[in-house]
PDB file of C-alpha atoms in Angstrom:
ATOM      1  CA  MET A   1      -0.999 -26.588  17.724  1.00 84.00           C
ATOM      2  CA  GLU A   2      -1.312 -25.967  13.960  1.00 85.00           C
ATOM      3  CA  LYS A   3      -0.914 -22.062  14.695  1.00 89.00           C
ATOM      4  CA  ASN A   4       2.141 -22.294  16.413  1.00 88.00           C
ATOM      5  CA  ILE A   5       3.537 -24.533  13.879  1.00 89.00           C
ATOM      6  CA  LYS A   6       3.047 -22.524  11.718  1.00 88.00           C
ATOM      7  CA  GLU A   7       4.249 -19.770  13.503  1.00 92.00           C
ATOM      8  CA  PHE A   8       7.452 -20.909  13.889  1.00 92.00           C
ATOM      9  CA  LYS A   9       7.684 -22.130   9.843  1.00 89.00           C
ATOM     10  CA  GLU A  10       7.747 -18.524   9.078  1.00 93.00           C
ATOM     11  CA  ARG A  11       9.993 -17.493  11.216  1.00 93.00           C
ATOM     12  CA  GLY A  12      12.376 -20.631  10.265  1.00 94.00           C
ATOM     13  CA  LEU A  13      12.340 -23.529  12.255  1.00 94.00           C
ATOM     14  CA  SER A  14      12.680 -26.473  10.196  1.00 94.00           C
ATOM     15  CA  ASP A  15       9.699 -29.254   9.306  1.00 93.00           C
ATOM     16  CA  THR A  16      12.412 -31.570  11.176  1.00 94.00           C
ATOM     17  CA  ASP A  17      13.014 -29.471  14.462  1.00 95.00           C
ATOM     18  CA  MET A  18       9.299 -29.039  14.868  1.00 93.00           C
ATOM     19  CA  ARG A  19       8.517 -32.339  14.673  1.00 93.00           C
ATOM     20  CA  THR A  20      10.579 -33.673  16.881  1.00 95.00           C
ATOM     21  CA  ILE A  21       9.915 -31.291  19.575  1.00 96.00           C
ATOM     22  CA  CYS A  22       6.314 -32.022  19.056  1.00 95.00           C
ATOM     23  CA  ASP A  23       6.650 -35.378  19.669  1.00 94.00           C
ATOM     24  CA  PHE A  24       8.295 -34.087  22.760  1.00 96.00           C
ATOM     25  CA  VAL A  25       5.892 -31.911  24.241  1.00 95.00           C
ATOM     26  CA  ASN A  26       3.345 -34.539  23.107  1.00 92.00           C
ATOM     27  CA  GLY A  27       0.998 -31.742  22.626  1.00 92.00           C
ATOM     28  CA  ASN A  28       1.616 -29.251  25.499  1.00 95.00           C
ATOM     29  CA  THR A  29       1.342 -25.964  23.206  1.00 95.00           C
ATOM     30  CA  ALA A  30       3.313 -23.237  25.861  1.00 96.00           C
ATOM     31  CA  ARG A  31       6.527 -25.924  26.152  1.00 96.00           C
ATOM     32  CA  PHE A  32       6.034 -26.450  22.377  1.00 96.00           C
ATOM     33  CA  ARG A  33       6.361 -22.607  21.881  1.00 96.00           C
ATOM     34  CA  ARG A  34       9.135 -22.163  24.733  1.00 97.00           C
ATOM     35  CA  LEU A  35      11.512 -25.055  23.173  1.00 97.00           C
ATOM     36  CA  ALA A  36      10.856 -23.606  19.363  1.00 96.00           C
ATOM     37  CA  GLN A  37      12.382 -20.625  20.594  1.00 97.00           C
ATOM     38  CA  ARG A  38      15.600 -21.631  21.769  1.00 97.00           C
ATOM     39  CA  ARG A  39      15.458 -24.169  19.268  1.00 96.00           C
ATOM     40  CA  LEU A  40      15.436 -21.436  16.570  1.00 95.00           C
ATOM     41  CA  PHE A  41      18.193 -19.911  18.211  1.00 95.00           C
ATOM     42  CA  GLY A  42      20.336 -22.889  17.812  1.00 95.00           C
ATOM     43  CA  GLU A  43      20.516 -24.571  21.063  1.00 96.00           C
ATOM     44  CA  PRO A  44      20.558 -28.488  20.717  1.00 97.00           C
ATOM     45  CA  PHE A  45      17.726 -30.719  21.774  1.00 97.00           C
ATOM     46  CA  ALA A  46      20.178 -32.616  24.126  1.00 97.00           C
ATOM     47  CA  TYR A  47      19.969 -29.050  26.355  1.00 98.00           C
ATOM     48  CA  LEU A  48      16.111 -28.719  25.240  1.00 98.00           C
ATOM     49  CA  PHE A  49      15.354 -32.094  26.607  1.00 98.00           C
ATOM     50  CA  ASN A  50      18.221 -32.605  29.352  1.00 98.00           C
ATOM     51  CA  GLU A  51      19.087 -36.446  27.435  1.00 97.00           C
ATOM     52  CA  SER A  52      21.189 -37.893  25.416  1.00 97.00           C
ATOM     53  CA  ILE A  53      21.277 -41.496  23.956  1.00 98.00           C
ATOM     54  CA  PHE A  54      25.075 -43.080  24.072  1.00 98.00           C
ATOM     55  CA  LEU A  55      25.244 -46.423  23.325  1.00 98.00           C
ATOM     56  CA  GLY A  56      21.353 -46.832  23.858  1.00 97.00           C
ATOM     57  CA  ASN A  57      21.800 -44.829  26.940  1.00 98.00           C
ATOM     58  CA  LYS A  58      19.714 -42.015  28.128  1.00 98.00           C
ATOM     59  CA  PHE A  59      22.172 -39.254  29.814  1.00 98.00           C
ATOM     60  CA  PHE A  60      20.859 -36.397  31.751  1.00 98.00           C
ATOM     61  CA  ILE A  61      22.381 -33.599  29.832  1.00 98.00           C
ATOM     62  CA  ASP A  62      22.574 -29.592  30.217  1.00 98.00           C
ATOM     63  CA  LYS A  63      24.656 -26.929  30.074  1.00 97.00           C
ATOM     64  CA  ARG A  64      27.445 -27.303  32.042  1.00 98.00           C
ATOM     65  CA  VAL A  65      28.427 -30.450  29.828  1.00 98.00           C
ATOM     66  CA  TYR A  66      29.379 -31.054  25.867  1.00 97.00           C
ATOM     67  CA  VAL A  67      26.808 -33.195  24.036  1.00 97.00           C
ATOM     68  CA  PRO A  68      28.244 -36.377  23.224  1.00 96.00           C
ATOM     69  CA  ASN A  69      28.757 -37.072  19.682  1.00 96.00           C
ATOM     70  CA  PRO A  70      27.238 -41.058  18.873  1.00 96.00           C
ATOM     71  CA  GLU A  71      30.781 -40.838  16.668  1.00 97.00           C
ATOM     72  CA  THR A  72      32.214 -41.500  19.868  1.00 97.00           C
ATOM     73  CA  GLU A  73      30.399 -44.841  20.820  1.00 98.00           C
ATOM     74  CA  GLU A  74      32.780 -46.484  18.054  1.00 97.00           C
ATOM     75  CA  MET A  75      36.013 -45.483  20.572  1.00 98.00           C
ATOM     76  CA  VAL A  76      34.285 -47.252  23.524  1.00 98.00           C
ATOM     77  CA  GLU A  77      33.806 -50.296  21.328  1.00 98.00           C
ATOM     78  CA  VAL A  78      37.201 -50.511  20.955  1.00 98.00           C
ATOM     79  CA  LEU A  79      38.048 -50.143  24.382  1.00 98.00           C
ATOM     80  CA  LEU A  80      35.727 -52.711  25.137  1.00 98.00           C
ATOM     81  CA  GLU A  81      37.072 -55.210  22.550  1.00 97.00           C
ATOM     82  CA  LYS A  82      40.281 -54.696  24.199  1.00 97.00           C
ATOM     83  CA  ALA A  83      39.657 -54.743  28.152  1.00 98.00           C
ATOM     84  CA  LYS A  84      39.569 -58.098  30.185  1.00 98.00           C
ATOM     85  CA  ASP A  85      37.381 -58.459  33.106  1.00 98.00           C
ATOM     86  CA  GLY A  86      38.641 -56.007  36.456  1.00 98.00           C
ATOM     87  CA  ASN A  87      40.532 -54.197  34.054  1.00 98.00           C
ATOM     88  CA  THR A  88      41.651 -50.313  35.261  1.00 98.00           C
ATOM     89  CA  ILE A  89      40.652 -47.750  32.911  1.00 98.00           C
ATOM     90  CA  ILE A  90      40.566 -43.401  33.254  1.00 98.00           C
ATOM     91  CA  ASP A  91      38.027 -41.700  31.047  1.00 98.00           C
ATOM     92  CA  VAL A  92      39.638 -38.332  31.012  1.00 98.00           C
ATOM     93  CA  GLY A  93      37.843 -35.205  30.351  1.00 98.00           C
ATOM     94  CA  CYS A  94      34.769 -37.501  31.358  1.00 98.00           C
ATOM     95  CA  GLY A  95      31.953 -34.299  31.143  1.00 98.00           C
ATOM     96  CA  SER A  96      28.883 -36.358  31.334  1.00 98.00           C
ATOM     97  CA  GLY A  97      30.626 -39.763  32.318  1.00 98.00           C
ATOM     98  CA  ALA A  98      28.427 -40.923  29.434  1.00 98.00           C
ATOM     99  CA  ILE A  99      31.989 -43.248  28.622  1.00 98.00           C
ATOM    100  CA  GLY A 100      33.106 -44.274  31.745  1.00 98.00           C
ATOM    101  CA  ILE A 101      29.082 -45.610  32.948  1.00 98.00           C
ATOM    102  CA  SER A 102      28.657 -46.438  29.600  1.00 98.00           C
ATOM    103  CA  LEU A 103      31.817 -48.897  30.168  1.00 98.00           C
ATOM    104  CA  LYS A 104      30.407 -49.779  33.220  1.00 98.00           C
ATOM    105  CA  LEU A 105      27.382 -51.348  32.148  1.00 98.00           C
ATOM    106  CA  LYS A 106      29.239 -53.122  29.170  1.00 98.00           C
ATOM    107  CA  ASN A 107      31.140 -54.588  31.997  1.00 98.00           C
ATOM    108  CA  ASN A 108      29.795 -54.273  35.589  1.00 98.00           C
ATOM    109  CA  SER A 109      33.844 -56.286  36.838  1.00 98.00           C
ATOM    110  CA  LEU A 110      35.942 -52.876  35.434  1.00 98.00           C
ATOM    111  CA  LYS A 111      37.353 -50.428  37.898  1.00 98.00           C
ATOM    112  CA  VAL A 112      36.460 -46.736  36.103  1.00 98.00           C
ATOM    113  CA  TYR A 113      37.606 -43.209  36.691  1.00 98.00           C
ATOM    114  CA  GLY A 114      36.264 -40.312  35.589  1.00 98.00           C
ATOM    115  CA  LEU A 115      38.626 -37.055  35.478  1.00 98.00           C
ATOM    116  CA  ASP A 116      37.673 -33.981  34.680  1.00 98.00           C
ATOM    117  CA  ILE A 117      38.871 -29.835  35.054  1.00 98.00           C
ATOM    118  CA  ASP A 118      35.364 -28.766  35.514  1.00 98.00           C
ATOM    119  CA  PRO A 119      33.618 -28.986  38.650  1.00 98.00           C
ATOM    120  CA  SER A 120      30.372 -28.171  37.016  1.00 98.00           C
ATOM    121  CA  ALA A 121      30.823 -30.970  34.677  1.00 98.00           C
ATOM    122  CA  LEU A 122      31.238 -33.372  37.502  1.00 98.00           C
ATOM    123  CA  GLU A 123      28.177 -32.488  39.014  1.00 98.00           C
ATOM    124  CA  VAL A 124      26.374 -33.799  35.588  1.00 98.00           C
ATOM    125  CA  ALA A 125      28.616 -37.212  36.136  1.00 98.00           C
ATOM    126  CA  HIS A 126      27.476 -37.787  39.635  1.00 98.00           C
ATOM    127  CA  ILE A 127      23.715 -37.520  38.398  1.00 98.00           C
ATOM    128  CA  ASN A 128      24.411 -39.449  35.740  1.00 98.00           C
ATOM    129  CA  ASN A 129      26.059 -42.588  38.057  1.00 98.00           C
ATOM    130  CA  LYS A 130      23.148 -42.039  40.795  1.00 98.00           C
ATOM    131  CA  LYS A 131      20.888 -42.570  37.952  1.00 98.00           C
ATOM    132  CA  PHE A 132      22.660 -45.722  36.460  1.00 98.00           C
ATOM    133  CA  LYS A 133      23.699 -47.021  39.854  1.00 98.00           C
ATOM    134  CA  THR A 134      27.121 -47.549  38.550  1.00 98.00           C
ATOM    135  CA  ASP A 135      30.040 -46.909  40.878  1.00 97.00           C
ATOM    136  CA  VAL A 136      31.904 -44.594  38.599  1.00 98.00           C
ATOM    137  CA  SER A 137      34.963 -42.470  40.733  1.00 98.00           C
ATOM    138  CA  PHE A 138      34.543 -39.157  39.508  1.00 98.00           C
ATOM    139  CA  GLN A 139      37.140 -36.487  40.557  1.00 98.00           C
ATOM    140  CA  GLU A 140      38.193 -32.849  39.602  1.00 98.00           C
ATOM    141  CA  SER A 141      41.854 -33.273  37.671  1.00 98.00           C
ATOM    142  CA  PHE A 142      44.369 -31.321  35.499  1.00 98.00           C
ATOM    143  CA  TYR A 143      44.713 -34.379  33.180  1.00 98.00           C
ATOM    144  CA  VAL A 144      45.773 -37.124  35.149  1.00 98.00           C
ATOM    145  CA  ASP A 145      47.493 -35.201  37.667  1.00 98.00           C
ATOM    146  CA  ASP A 146      45.673 -35.541  40.514  1.00 98.00           C
ATOM    147  CA  LEU A 147      44.753 -38.952  40.522  1.00 98.00           C
ATOM    148  CA  ASN A 148      46.938 -40.881  43.120  1.00 97.00           C
ATOM    149  CA  ILE A 149      46.404 -44.594  42.079  1.00 97.00           C
ATOM    150  CA  LEU A 150      48.737 -47.418  40.289  1.00 97.00           C
ATOM    151  CA  ALA A 151      48.927 -47.771  36.710  1.00 98.00           C
ATOM    152  CA  PRO A 152      45.534 -47.986  34.737  1.00 98.00           C
ATOM    153  CA  ASP A 153      45.242 -50.737  32.012  1.00 98.00           C
ATOM    154  CA  PHE A 154      44.038 -48.221  30.193  1.00 98.00           C
ATOM    155  CA  ILE A 155      43.073 -44.646  29.751  1.00 98.00           C
ATOM    156  CA  ILE A 156      40.616 -43.562  27.459  1.00 98.00           C
ATOM    157  CA  SER A 157      39.955 -39.911  26.201  1.00 98.00           C
ATOM    158  CA  ASP A 158      37.860 -37.948  24.194  1.00 97.00           C
ATOM    159  CA  LEU A 159      38.747 -34.169  24.585  1.00 97.00           C
ATOM    160  CA  PRO A 160      38.522 -30.770  22.549  1.00 92.00           C
ATOM    161  CA  TYR A 161      41.060 -32.278  19.889  1.00 88.00           C
ATOM    162  CA  GLY A 162      39.563 -30.574  16.758  1.00 78.00           C
ATOM    163  CA  ASP A 163      38.838 -27.070  14.894  1.00 82.00           C
ATOM    164  CA  GLN A 164      35.796 -26.052  12.949  1.00 82.00           C
ATOM    165  CA  SER A 165      37.577 -28.116  10.237  1.00 82.00           C
ATOM    166  CA  TYR A 166      37.508 -31.050  11.675  1.00 87.00           C
ATOM    167  CA  THR A 167      34.072 -31.652  12.747  1.00 89.00           C
ATOM    168  CA  LEU A 168      32.213 -34.715  12.804  1.00 91.00           C
ATOM    169  CA  PRO A 169      29.222 -35.497  10.739  1.00 89.00           C
ATOM    170  CA  SER A 170      27.080 -35.589  13.548  1.00 91.00           C
ATOM    171  CA  ILE A 171      27.988 -31.912  14.790  1.00 89.00           C
ATOM    172  CA  ASN A 172      25.587 -28.653  14.065  1.00 88.00           C
ATOM    173  CA  ILE A 173      28.199 -26.494  14.362  1.00 88.00           C
ATOM    174  CA  ARG A 174      25.235 -24.003  15.300  1.00 89.00           C
ATOM    175  CA  GLU A 175      24.970 -25.524  18.273  1.00 93.00           C
ATOM    176  CA  PHE A 176      28.876 -24.687  19.552  1.00 92.00           C
ATOM    177  CA  SER A 177      27.920 -21.167  21.126  1.00 92.00           C
ATOM    178  CA  HIS A 178      25.495 -23.052  23.520  1.00 95.00           C
ATOM    179  CA  MET A 179      28.260 -25.536  25.055  1.00 95.00           C
ATOM    180  CA  PRO A 180      31.037 -24.839  27.407  1.00 95.00           C
ATOM    181  CA  PRO A 181      34.011 -22.959  25.976  1.00 93.00           C
ATOM    182  CA  ILE A 182      36.217 -25.573  28.127  1.00 93.00           C
ATOM    183  CA  ALA A 183      34.228 -28.241  26.064  1.00 94.00           C
ATOM    184  CA  LEU A 184      35.132 -27.266  22.683  1.00 92.00           C
ATOM    185  CA  PHE A 185      38.722 -25.902  21.105  1.00 91.00           C
ATOM    186  CA  HIS A 186      41.966 -25.589  22.925  1.00 93.00           C
ATOM    187  CA  PRO A 187      43.394 -22.230  22.426  1.00 92.00           C
ATOM    188  CA  LYS A 188      46.541 -23.704  21.287  1.00 92.00           C
ATOM    189  CA  GLY A 189      45.369 -25.427  17.896  1.00 90.00           C
ATOM    190  CA  PRO A 190      44.299 -29.149  17.312  1.00 90.00           C
ATOM    191  CA  LEU A 191      45.648 -32.237  19.605  1.00 96.00           C
ATOM    192  CA  GLU A 192      47.170 -29.783  22.077  1.00 96.00           C
ATOM    193  CA  ALA A 193      45.585 -31.337  24.442  1.00 97.00           C
ATOM    194  CA  TYR A 194      45.858 -34.834  23.378  1.00 98.00           C
ATOM    195  CA  ARG A 195      50.062 -33.820  23.407  1.00 97.00           C
ATOM    196  CA  GLU A 196      49.095 -32.579  27.058  1.00 98.00           C
ATOM    197  CA  LEU A 197      47.450 -35.558  28.230  1.00 98.00           C
ATOM    198  CA  ILE A 198      50.564 -37.805  27.221  1.00 98.00           C
ATOM    199  CA  GLN A 199      53.078 -36.017  29.040  1.00 98.00           C
ATOM    200  CA  SER A 200      50.791 -36.196  32.313  1.00 98.00           C
ATOM    201  CA  ILE A 201      50.880 -39.821  31.486  1.00 98.00           C
ATOM    202  CA  LEU A 202      54.410 -39.719  31.127  1.00 98.00           C
ATOM    203  CA  ILE A 203      55.278 -37.629  34.012  1.00 98.00           C
ATOM    204  CA  LYS A 204      53.277 -40.087  35.858  1.00 98.00           C
ATOM    205  CA  GLY A 205      55.469 -43.252  34.945  1.00 97.00           C
ATOM    206  CA  TRP A 206      52.902 -45.543  34.228  1.00 98.00           C
ATOM    207  CA  LYS A 207      53.167 -48.801  31.472  1.00 98.00           C
ATOM    208  CA  THR A 208      49.549 -48.412  29.972  1.00 98.00           C
ATOM    209  CA  LYS A 209      47.615 -47.695  26.697  1.00 98.00           C
ATOM    210  CA  LEU A 210      45.798 -44.121  25.808  1.00 98.00           C
ATOM    211  CA  ILE A 211      42.977 -44.391  23.352  1.00 98.00           C
ATOM    212  CA  PHE A 212      41.690 -41.200  22.403  1.00 98.00           C
ATOM    213  CA  GLU A 213      39.082 -39.681  19.791  1.00 97.00           C
ATOM    214  CA  SER A 214      41.622 -38.550  16.503  1.00 97.00           C
ATOM    215  CA  GLY A 215      38.104 -37.944  14.784  1.00 95.00           C
ATOM    216  CA  ARG A 216      38.607 -36.648  11.250  1.00 94.00           C
ATOM    217  CA  VAL A 217      42.378 -35.515  11.873  1.00 95.00           C
ATOM    218  CA  GLU A 218      44.720 -37.206   9.336  1.00 95.00           C
ATOM    219  CA  LYS A 219      47.278 -39.836  10.739  1.00 97.00           C
ATOM    220  CA  GLU A 220      50.192 -37.702   9.681  1.00 97.00           C
ATOM    221  CA  GLU A 221      48.842 -34.853  12.053  1.00 96.00           C
ATOM    222  CA  VAL A 222      48.583 -37.095  14.980  1.00 97.00           C
ATOM    223  CA  ALA A 223      52.192 -38.790  14.387  1.00 98.00           C
ATOM    224  CA  LYS A 224      53.313 -34.706  15.122  1.00 97.00           C
ATOM    225  CA  ILE A 225      52.381 -34.922  18.832  1.00 97.00           C
ATOM    226  CA  ILE A 226      53.593 -38.576  19.882  1.00 98.00           C
ATOM    227  CA  PRO A 227      56.796 -38.164  21.018  1.00 97.00           C
ATOM    228  CA  PHE A 228      59.812 -40.550  19.574  1.00 95.00           C
ATOM    229  CA  GLY A 229      60.166 -43.916  20.059  1.00 95.00           C
ATOM    230  CA  MET A 230      56.424 -44.272  21.782  1.00 97.00           C
ATOM    231  CA  THR A 231      54.132 -47.257  19.542  1.00 98.00           C
ATOM    232  CA  TRP A 232      51.241 -46.367  18.495  1.00 98.00           C
ATOM    233  CA  ASP A 233      48.617 -46.862  15.872  1.00 98.00           C
ATOM    234  CA  TYR A 234      45.458 -45.166  13.958  1.00 98.00           C
ATOM    235  CA  LEU A 235      42.273 -47.115  13.381  1.00 98.00           C
ATOM    236  CA  GLN A 236      40.331 -45.783  10.617  1.00 97.00           C
ATOM    237  CA  CYS A 237      36.865 -47.228  12.001  1.00 95.00           C
ATOM    238  CA  SER A 238      35.020 -45.854   9.448  1.00 93.00           C
ATOM    239  CA  GLU A 239      35.353 -42.949   6.615  1.00 92.00           C
ATOM    240  CA  ASN A 240      35.339 -39.735   8.809  1.00 92.00           C
ATOM    241  CA  TYR A 241      36.281 -41.151  12.288  1.00 96.00           C
ATOM    242  CA  SER A 242      39.437 -42.735  13.778  1.00 97.00           C
ATOM    243  CA  VAL A 243      40.786 -43.751  16.977  1.00 98.00           C
ATOM    244  CA  THR A 244      44.332 -43.662  18.721  1.00 98.00           C
ATOM    245  CA  ILE A 245      45.735 -46.110  20.462  1.00 98.00           C
ATOM    246  CA  VAL A 246      49.454 -45.321  22.546  1.00 98.00           C
ATOM    247  CA  ARG A 247      51.175 -47.804  24.540  1.00 98.00           C
ATOM    248  CA  PHE A 248      53.713 -46.194  27.567  1.00 98.00           C
TER     249      PHE A 248
END
């Protein structure tokens, strides 16, 4: 193994990355070489190991979905503080299902729906739903357009809202090239996905609350996508992370 470590160190793989891979392969030299080469090209560890920890739970992850950010755990905690037993919650842009499934694991009385426009992402969400024995209802939908239910109590969303100037501290820009483009940036610019989501909710006529990840986007920028007359709050959870709550 030492010979392989020396070889990949000379190729430019960091000591930290090599230690992480060594711990995972447990002495399997052939597997080390495969994973080290993939990491050298910038592939996220979540894809190398097919797992990502979110709120203490190990989710199955592959290239069909965006890798959940640890900062997003703060948004889930905000919702859990506000939700009551038996509430109905929709996770829009559910990807791997990490948010919706985490909500169920924290409070099994919640009725949770997970929506995504990408059927490939939903395949991963179903895998995690089965893994954790949760009963989140996942379905394909354009925002909330295709879900026919009564008004939910909350909608939570972590859509592709920024650009490379707004990336969260945990994000490695090099890894973006390996992730699904539809999960990264909206072609019309930052926050456009949330603008479209708000319009989708308004068309439904639901009386509900939307909680979305605004991350490092400034309050003044968020204000530009909130329709006139709507009440909303911008919560600065930490120095580099914010959550926005919109009341319908």
